[in-house]
């Protein structure tokens, strides 16, 4: 439904009032989308604590649309532009020229490409983030567009979480950064010296602790890959591919049941019963052997018998009834044969005529996410059966290439679940785009088997959490919620390397550059790690020196302008770190904000006095990230990261950057940053 004119007027007045002050320094972002992914990206931008004091967000949605989940147009503080076409006129109406970024988040690869080309005609320098499923088309987009562009796939990001939940393992997330490969694993599956960061403490399923203060309590860790495959792949390889068990009687019974409808089957069985009873009575009346009685019965039923007036009245009645039964039996046999042939063709076409399986995974919905889940499960050599209402779904071609049986039907119907052998599968993954259909299929599957592991896709993250707690349907996931941090990071030019799903939370791994004169310029590394929010795993010194990883990081080392900090953080922690690594705000005389909320205080000039204790820098109060516990004095070893020895003199990764009582050293060839 279109937006009421009163709401449009209110939004227009509010937006014009907000833009009334000239020279608004806040970055402007334009988001084109109408589903939950656009909602979470816009919400993250509105709630982010950017260096300029927040962001201005304009969303472009169709005139009339139905949102399957959270509606981005309902967010307070955004400007709404309604248009059914993403052309140059629409982008000019959205004030795209001079914007900091454009997000094209519709589920239409070609439509997003066309919109990107139109946006390039309006502003060829605007940063664009495109949502695409086709990897080949995504590679071509990077070549076609002259503007800075990032192409992401939410299905590719979220599929590992569904696969891990289906196999009962941790998420098989792995990524390469600065020459090393890091992966998510259980602490028991990796060596202690390979652990880079403790991600979560999941001992209490009702209260998962992210980035705990004591890394030793985390059972889910980020570790360096040392040649051993991820735990999910190990578990998948241990799965023996389910063999099709040979059950001749069960197969015959299933074939007979699928050969004709129930009404025709009942009529045929009743008619045959009448023939058998009459044949037995004739044999008893005429005193013949069983073989002769069978012969007389069949001949009388199928071809009729000559009238014999010398027979008794009972024999004549039975003969007439047998002739009538024969007349009815022939059409029934014809109907059974014809219907059986038709049903067999339909069953083969829809995939319902399937042998019995066990130990497999059933995937409902071969859309973007379902196709990725199916492909990844087949990479692990897990047998998969797919269900979709559409005879030619998006992943149908890939399913045929991977020899995955496709059953066409409603997953909420018992016959469809029976054809997929859901009662004997190890997991049911429901990832269609309809929340109601997903819930119906999950409830129907639980009626088939109460202890079945169900992995359910729901668009709204809060709704998914409540469904999981109330109905006990196993694991529920929101694809948009899992993928939103990566899209937000690409839009704001944060170098988000990967996104680690932990339950319904997402931990982005990012590399943040330190600007000259920023709040962290000249501070020790100990101020970076914030309990429950930020964990530092690597630092790349300015000038392209060798990256220093967690094993060699000293919390007393000083941060310089040009350094790049690699962290694992929550969204609030990443906002905090980005704000304190950004350049300082202009002076109040320039007409721009003179201060930022929560800024770190700059270090005062050293005063004469007794020197500090050996090996420890002077303590300085540092405001923590919102939501994190207050750390100890600057320079003191963090509770989350134990102190390590200083770099040896022969280390070629850069000059020793240890905080001193009189200032800080300056690397060779680099000017001294302002204090």
Coordinates of C-alpha atoms in Angstrom, one line a residue, residues 13 66 86 94 99 117 152 156 158 160 184 216 230 293 324 410 425 523 549 595 604 629 639 644 663:
X13 CA 8.8 18.7 6.8
X66 CA 4.5 -5.6 0.5
X86 CA 15.5 3.2 -10.5
X94 CA 17.1 11.1 -3.9
X99 CA 26.4 11.2 -1.6
X117 CA 24.7 2.3 -14.6
X152 CA 28.3 -8.9 -2.3
X156 CA 26.8 -16.8 0.0
X158 CA 24.6 -16.9 5.2
X160 CA 27.6 -21.6 5.9
X184 CA 36.3 -20.5 13.2
X216 CA 40.4 -19.2 28.1
X230 CA 37.6 -27.0 9.5
X293 CA -13.4 -74.4 -9.0
X324 CA -22.1 -59.0 -13.3
X410 CA 4.2 -28.3 -0.7
X425 CA 16.8 -37.7 7.5
X523 CA 48.2 5.7 22.2
X549 CA 50.1 -10.9 14.7
X595 CA 33.5 17.8 19.5
X604 CA 48.7 16.3 28.1
X629 CA 33.6 -2.7 31.1
X639 CA 42.5 -9.1 31.1
X644 CA 54.0 -10.6 26.1
X663 CA 56.9 10.8 24.6

